[in-house]
Every structure is written in structure tokens, then in C-alpha cells.
Amino acid sequence: MDRLQFSAWQYVAEILPAEELPMLAAHALVDGRDSPALRELAGLPRRSNPAEVRELYVLALRELGIRLPDEETAGRFLLVTLAFGLAHDELSPKDVGNGLSMTVTARTWEETRFLSVAADYSEWLEPDELAGWEKELRTAAHSLAAATDLGPSIGIPGARSD
């Protein structure tokens, strides 16, 4: 999955800020992607009108034949990405707790368990509670990473593909 395809689910999951889209477009041009809207988006300053930036981004994806996923798919991709990040020590448990968005969706038992534990994070957890929560979250992350078939579809290295 290339950078733009990867960004599509991040955009729908609301974890890709509008100010990052012009640079993303510039990188896509360097990667060999090209369309009129992509060129225009790449030329915008970082602090452009967010609505204009989003409109150009969606138009560029359309011109390049990249479909935006539905919210459920984007939410599940976000959940799996967080689980893999934690399972491979690329994210901390706090990063996972803070990385959830309102669009996160769980369909499988492992996704539901991981989401449930992650959602229990609070900055007010006592140290002994925090240690227990982190252990439970890591266990849930490893379980989800081992059980999911979404990893390869979003470009996670080492993810199983059935």
C-alpha cells in the first residue's frame, strides 16, 4: 500500500490533520503519483484553509482512483495499527490510549477486547492501576496482532496474510 492509499483510511479515521496534506501530496508527487489536484495541493502552504485543503485532497484521491474507505473500515484499520504499534514496541500504552479516535470500530472479539482495554486509559490511573492496565493492553494488542487479517491490507510489515 503506498503513502496515499495509507493516508485515505487515516483521513477518514480523523487522525490525519489537514495541515499535513500538502506535504503528503508533495511526497506522492516524488513517489511518481500525479494529478492536477495533487499538484495544486502540494503547492499549498501548510497553514492554508483546512476546508480547501481537504477538498483538494479528496479530489486528488478521486483523480488517482483511490477510494476513501467507509468509517468502519478506517476505524478498524486504526485499531489494528495501534495494536501492531504496541505489540512491536513502536508505541507506548499511553500513545495507544491517546491515539483512539471517535471513528474506531471493532468487529472481532480481539478488536473489541483491545478497544475496551485501550478505552480504559486515564491520566488519573494510580501507578499500580497503570501497570495492570499496560500489561492487559499489551496482552490484548498481541492477541489482536496475531488474529487479524487486516495487517497486510494496510501495509504492516510482518503481518500475517491468509
PDB file of N, CA and C in Angstrom, residues 84-130:
ATOM      1  N   PHE A  84      -0.647  -3.228  16.479  1.00  0.00           N
ATOM      2  CA  PHE A  84       0.655  -3.627  15.954  1.00  0.00           C
ATOM      3  C   PHE A  84       1.760  -2.712  16.475  1.00  0.00           C
ATOM      4  N   GLY A  85       1.480  -1.418  16.555  1.00  0.00           N
ATOM      5  CA  GLY A  85       2.477  -0.477  17.075  1.00  0.00           C
ATOM      6  C   GLY A  85       2.877  -0.806  18.495  1.00  0.00           C
ATOM      7  N   LEU A  86       1.912  -1.162  19.318  1.00  0.00           N
ATOM      8  CA  LEU A  86       2.207  -1.533  20.704  1.00  0.00           C
ATOM      9  C   LEU A  86       2.895  -2.892  20.766  1.00  0.00           C
ATOM     10  N   ALA A  87       2.388  -3.853  20.010  1.00  0.00           N
ATOM     11  CA  ALA A  87       2.954  -5.204  20.027  1.00  0.00           C
ATOM     12  C   ALA A  87       4.410  -5.216  19.567  1.00  0.00           C
ATOM     13  N   HIS A  88       4.784  -4.279  18.701  1.00  0.00           N
ATOM     14  CA  HIS A  88       6.162  -4.210  18.186  1.00  0.00           C
ATOM     15  C   HIS A  88       6.968  -3.086  18.828  1.00  0.00           C
ATOM     16  N   ASP A  89       6.499  -2.599  19.971  1.00  0.00           N
ATOM     17  CA  ASP A  89       7.203  -1.572  20.758  1.00  0.00           C
ATOM     18  C   ASP A  89       7.480  -0.286  19.983  1.00  0.00           C
ATOM     19  N   GLU A  90       6.624   0.035  19.017  1.00  0.00           N
ATOM     20  CA  GLU A  90       6.735   1.294  18.291  1.00  0.00           C
ATOM     21  C   GLU A  90       5.879   2.373  18.942  1.00  0.00           C
ATOM     22  N   LEU A  91       4.927   1.959  19.765  1.00  0.00           N
ATOM     23  CA  LEU A  91       4.056   2.863  20.508  1.00  0.00           C
ATOM     24  C   LEU A  91       4.066   2.457  21.973  1.00  0.00           C
ATOM     25  N   SER A  92       3.847   3.429  22.834  1.00  0.00           N
ATOM     26  CA  SER A  92       3.694   3.130  24.252  1.00  0.00           C
ATOM     27  C   SER A  92       2.215   2.897  24.545  1.00  0.00           C
ATOM     28  N   PRO A  93       1.897   2.275  25.675  1.00  0.00           N
ATOM     29  CA  PRO A  93       0.483   2.126  26.032  1.00  0.00           C
ATOM     30  C   PRO A  93      -0.246   3.475  26.088  1.00  0.00           C
ATOM     31  N   LYS A  94       0.416   4.498  26.598  1.00  0.00           N
ATOM     32  CA  LYS A  94      -0.221   5.827  26.646  1.00  0.00           C
ATOM     33  C   LYS A  94      -0.486   6.350  25.238  1.00  0.00           C
ATOM     34  N   ASP A  95       0.449   6.100  24.289  1.00  0.00           N
ATOM     35  CA  ASP A  95       0.225   6.510  22.900  1.00  0.00           C
ATOM     36  C   ASP A  95      -1.044   5.866  22.351  1.00  0.00           C
ATOM     37  N   VAL A  96      -1.238   4.600  22.683  1.00  0.00           N
ATOM     38  CA  VAL A  96      -2.429   3.884  22.220  1.00  0.00           C
ATOM     39  C   VAL A  96      -3.680   4.509  22.832  1.00  0.00           C
ATOM     40  N   GLY A  97      -3.657   4.719  24.152  1.00  0.00           N
ATOM     41  CA  GLY A  97      -4.807   5.323  24.820  1.00  0.00           C
ATOM     42  C   GLY A  97      -5.154   6.688  24.268  1.00  0.00           C
ATOM     43  N   ASN A  98      -4.123   7.457  23.934  1.00  0.00           N
ATOM     44  CA  ASN A  98      -4.342   8.794  23.382  1.00  0.00           C
ATOM     45  C   ASN A  98      -4.601   8.777  21.881  1.00  0.00           C
ATOM     46  N   GLY A  99      -4.321   7.655  21.202  1.00  0.00           N
ATOM     47  CA  GLY A  99      -4.442   7.584  19.750  1.00  0.00           C
ATOM     48  C   GLY A  99      -5.805   7.171  19.246  1.00  0.00           C
ATOM     49  N   LEU A 100      -6.688   6.842  20.156  1.00  0.00           N
ATOM     50  CA  LEU A 100      -8.028   6.454  19.735  1.00  0.00           C
ATOM     51  C   LEU A 100      -8.789   7.655  19.202  1.00  0.00           C
ATOM     52  N   SER A 101      -9.618   7.432  18.219  1.00  0.00           N
ATOM     53  CA  SER A 101     -10.482   8.497  17.718  1.00  0.00           C
ATOM     54  C   SER A 101     -11.922   8.031  17.804  1.00  0.00           C
ATOM     55  N   MET A 102     -12.817   8.922  17.547  1.00  0.00           N
ATOM     56  CA  MET A 102     -14.235   8.594  17.639  1.00  0.00           C
ATOM     57  C   MET A 102     -14.672   7.600  16.558  1.00  0.00           C
ATOM     58  N   THR A 103     -13.861   7.423  15.532  1.00  0.00           N
ATOM     59  CA  THR A 103     -14.255   6.542  14.434  1.00  0.00           C
ATOM     60  C   THR A 103     -13.779   5.109  14.616  1.00  0.00           C
ATOM     61  N   VAL A 104     -13.131   4.805  15.730  1.00  0.00           N
ATOM     62  CA  VAL A 104     -12.651   3.454  15.951  1.00  0.00           C
ATOM     63  C   VAL A 104     -13.830   2.495  16.004  1.00  0.00           C
ATOM     64  N   THR A 105     -13.695   1.399  15.292  1.00  0.00           N
ATOM     65  CA  THR A 105     -14.738   0.390  15.230  1.00  0.00           C
ATOM     66  C   THR A 105     -14.118  -0.975  15.486  1.00  0.00           C
ATOM     67  N   ALA A 106     -14.818  -1.809  16.189  1.00  0.00           N
ATOM     68  CA  ALA A 106     -14.359  -3.168  16.444  1.00  0.00           C
ATOM     69  C   ALA A 106     -15.411  -4.143  15.933  1.00  0.00           C
ATOM     70  N   ARG A 107     -14.960  -5.155  15.221  1.00  0.00           N
ATOM     71  CA  ARG A 107     -15.888  -6.162  14.706  1.00  0.00           C
ATOM     72  C   ARG A 107     -15.613  -7.532  15.319  1.00  0.00           C
ATOM     73  N   THR A 108     -14.340  -7.874  15.496  1.00  0.00           N
ATOM     74  CA  THR A 108     -13.998  -9.192  16.027  1.00  0.00           C
ATOM     75  C   THR A 108     -13.859  -9.136  17.543  1.00  0.00           C
ATOM     76  N   TRP A 109     -13.798 -10.316  18.166  1.00  0.00           N
ATOM     77  CA  TRP A 109     -13.614 -10.380  19.612  1.00  0.00           C
ATOM     78  C   TRP A 109     -12.299  -9.714  20.017  1.00  0.00           C
ATOM     79  N   GLU A 110     -11.213  -9.990  19.285  1.00  0.00           N
ATOM     80  CA  GLU A 110      -9.905  -9.419  19.614  1.00  0.00           C
ATOM     81  C   GLU A 110      -9.902  -7.903  19.469  1.00  0.00           C
ATOM     82  N   GLU A 111     -10.549  -7.393  18.432  1.00  0.00           N
ATOM     83  CA  GLU A 111     -10.653  -5.944  18.255  1.00  0.00           C
ATOM     84  C   GLU A 111     -11.443  -5.322  19.399  1.00  0.00           C
ATOM     85  N   THR A 112     -12.543  -5.961  19.760  1.00  0.00           N
ATOM     86  CA  THR A 112     -13.386  -5.447  20.839  1.00  0.00           C
ATOM     87  C   THR A 112     -12.634  -5.430  22.164  1.00  0.00           C
ATOM     88  N   ARG A 113     -11.911  -6.496  22.444  1.00  0.00           N
ATOM     89  CA  ARG A 113     -11.143  -6.580  23.695  1.00  0.00           C
ATOM     90  C   ARG A 113     -10.070  -5.496  23.736  1.00  0.00           C
ATOM     91  N   PHE A 114      -9.317  -5.336  22.647  1.00  0.00           N
ATOM     92  CA  PHE A 114      -8.267  -4.323  22.601  1.00  0.00           C
ATOM     93  C   PHE A 114      -8.858  -2.927  22.785  1.00  0.00           C
ATOM     94  N   LEU A 115      -9.948  -2.636  22.080  1.00  0.00           N
ATOM     95  CA  LEU A 115     -10.592  -1.329  22.188  1.00  0.00           C
ATOM     96  C   LEU A 115     -11.102  -1.092  23.605  1.00  0.00           C
ATOM     97  N   SER A 116     -11.695  -2.099  24.191  1.00  0.00           N
ATOM     98  CA  SER A 116     -12.229  -1.974  25.538  1.00  0.00           C
ATOM     99  C   SER A 116     -11.136  -1.648  26.547  1.00  0.00           C
ATOM    100  N   VAL A 117     -10.031  -2.355  26.460  1.00  0.00           N
ATOM    101  CA  VAL A 117      -8.918  -2.097  27.390  1.00  0.00           C
ATOM    102  C   VAL A 117      -8.303  -0.728  27.103  1.00  0.00           C
ATOM    103  N   ALA A 118      -8.066  -0.405  25.834  1.00  0.00           N
ATOM    104  CA  ALA A 118      -7.457   0.888  25.482  1.00  0.00           C
ATOM    105  C   ALA A 118      -8.315   2.053  25.953  1.00  0.00           C
ATOM    106  N   ALA A 119      -9.620   1.904  25.855  1.00  0.00           N
ATOM    107  CA  ALA A 119     -10.534   2.987  26.237  1.00  0.00           C
ATOM    108  C   ALA A 119     -10.549   3.229  27.742  1.00  0.00           C
ATOM    109  N   ASP A 120     -10.025   2.282  28.515  1.00  0.00           N
ATOM    110  CA  ASP A 120      -9.976   2.448  29.969  1.00  0.00           C
ATOM    111  C   ASP A 120      -8.839   3.361  30.423  1.00  0.00           C
ATOM    112  N   TYR A 121      -8.001   3.818  29.478  1.00  0.00           N
ATOM    113  CA  TYR A 121      -6.872   4.668  29.867  1.00  0.00           C
ATOM    114  C   TYR A 121      -7.361   6.014  30.410  1.00  0.00           C
ATOM    115  N   SER A 122      -6.717   6.435  31.467  1.00  0.00           N
ATOM    116  CA  SER A 122      -6.968   7.751  32.039  1.00  0.00           C
ATOM    117  C   SER A 122      -5.669   8.254  32.648  1.00  0.00           C
ATOM    118  N   GLU A 123      -5.420   9.525  32.517  1.00  0.00           N
ATOM    119  CA  GLU A 123      -4.213  10.094  33.130  1.00  0.00           C
ATOM    120  C   GLU A 123      -4.296  10.053  34.647  1.00  0.00           C
ATOM    121  N   TRP A 124      -5.475   9.714  35.172  1.00  0.00           N
ATOM    122  CA  TRP A 124      -5.682   9.686  36.619  1.00  0.00           C
ATOM    123  C   TRP A 124      -5.486   8.300  37.219  1.00  0.00           C
ATOM    124  N   LEU A 125      -5.062   7.331  36.403  1.00  0.00           N
ATOM    125  CA  LEU A 125      -4.816   5.994  36.937  1.00  0.00           C
ATOM    126  C   LEU A 125      -3.673   6.042  37.945  1.00  0.00           C
ATOM    127  N   GLU A 126      -3.853   5.352  39.059  1.00  0.00           N
ATOM    128  CA  GLU A 126      -2.794   5.237  40.065  1.00  0.00           C
ATOM    129  C   GLU A 126      -1.674   4.365  39.489  1.00  0.00           C
ATOM    130  N   PRO A 127      -0.429   4.509  39.977  1.00  0.00           N
ATOM    131  CA  PRO A 127       0.690   3.739  39.425  1.00  0.00           C
ATOM    132  C   PRO A 127       0.445   2.228  39.360  1.00  0.00           C
ATOM    133  N   ASP A 128      -0.137   1.636  40.409  1.00  0.00           N
ATOM    134  CA  ASP A 128      -0.392   0.192  40.373  1.00  0.00           C
ATOM    135  C   ASP A 128      -1.492  -0.150  39.365  1.00  0.00           C
ATOM    136  N   GLU A 129      -2.493   0.724  39.236  1.00  0.00           N
ATOM    137  CA  GLU A 129      -3.543   0.517  38.235  1.00  0.00           C
ATOM    138  C   GLU A 129      -2.973   0.663  36.828  1.00  0.00           C
ATOM    139  N   LEU A 130      -2.091   1.641  36.643  1.00  0.00           N
ATOM    140  CA  LEU A 130      -1.476   1.893  35.339  1.00  0.00           C
ATOM    141  C   LEU A 130      -0.665   0.685  34.890  1.00  0.00           C
TER     142      LEU A 130
END
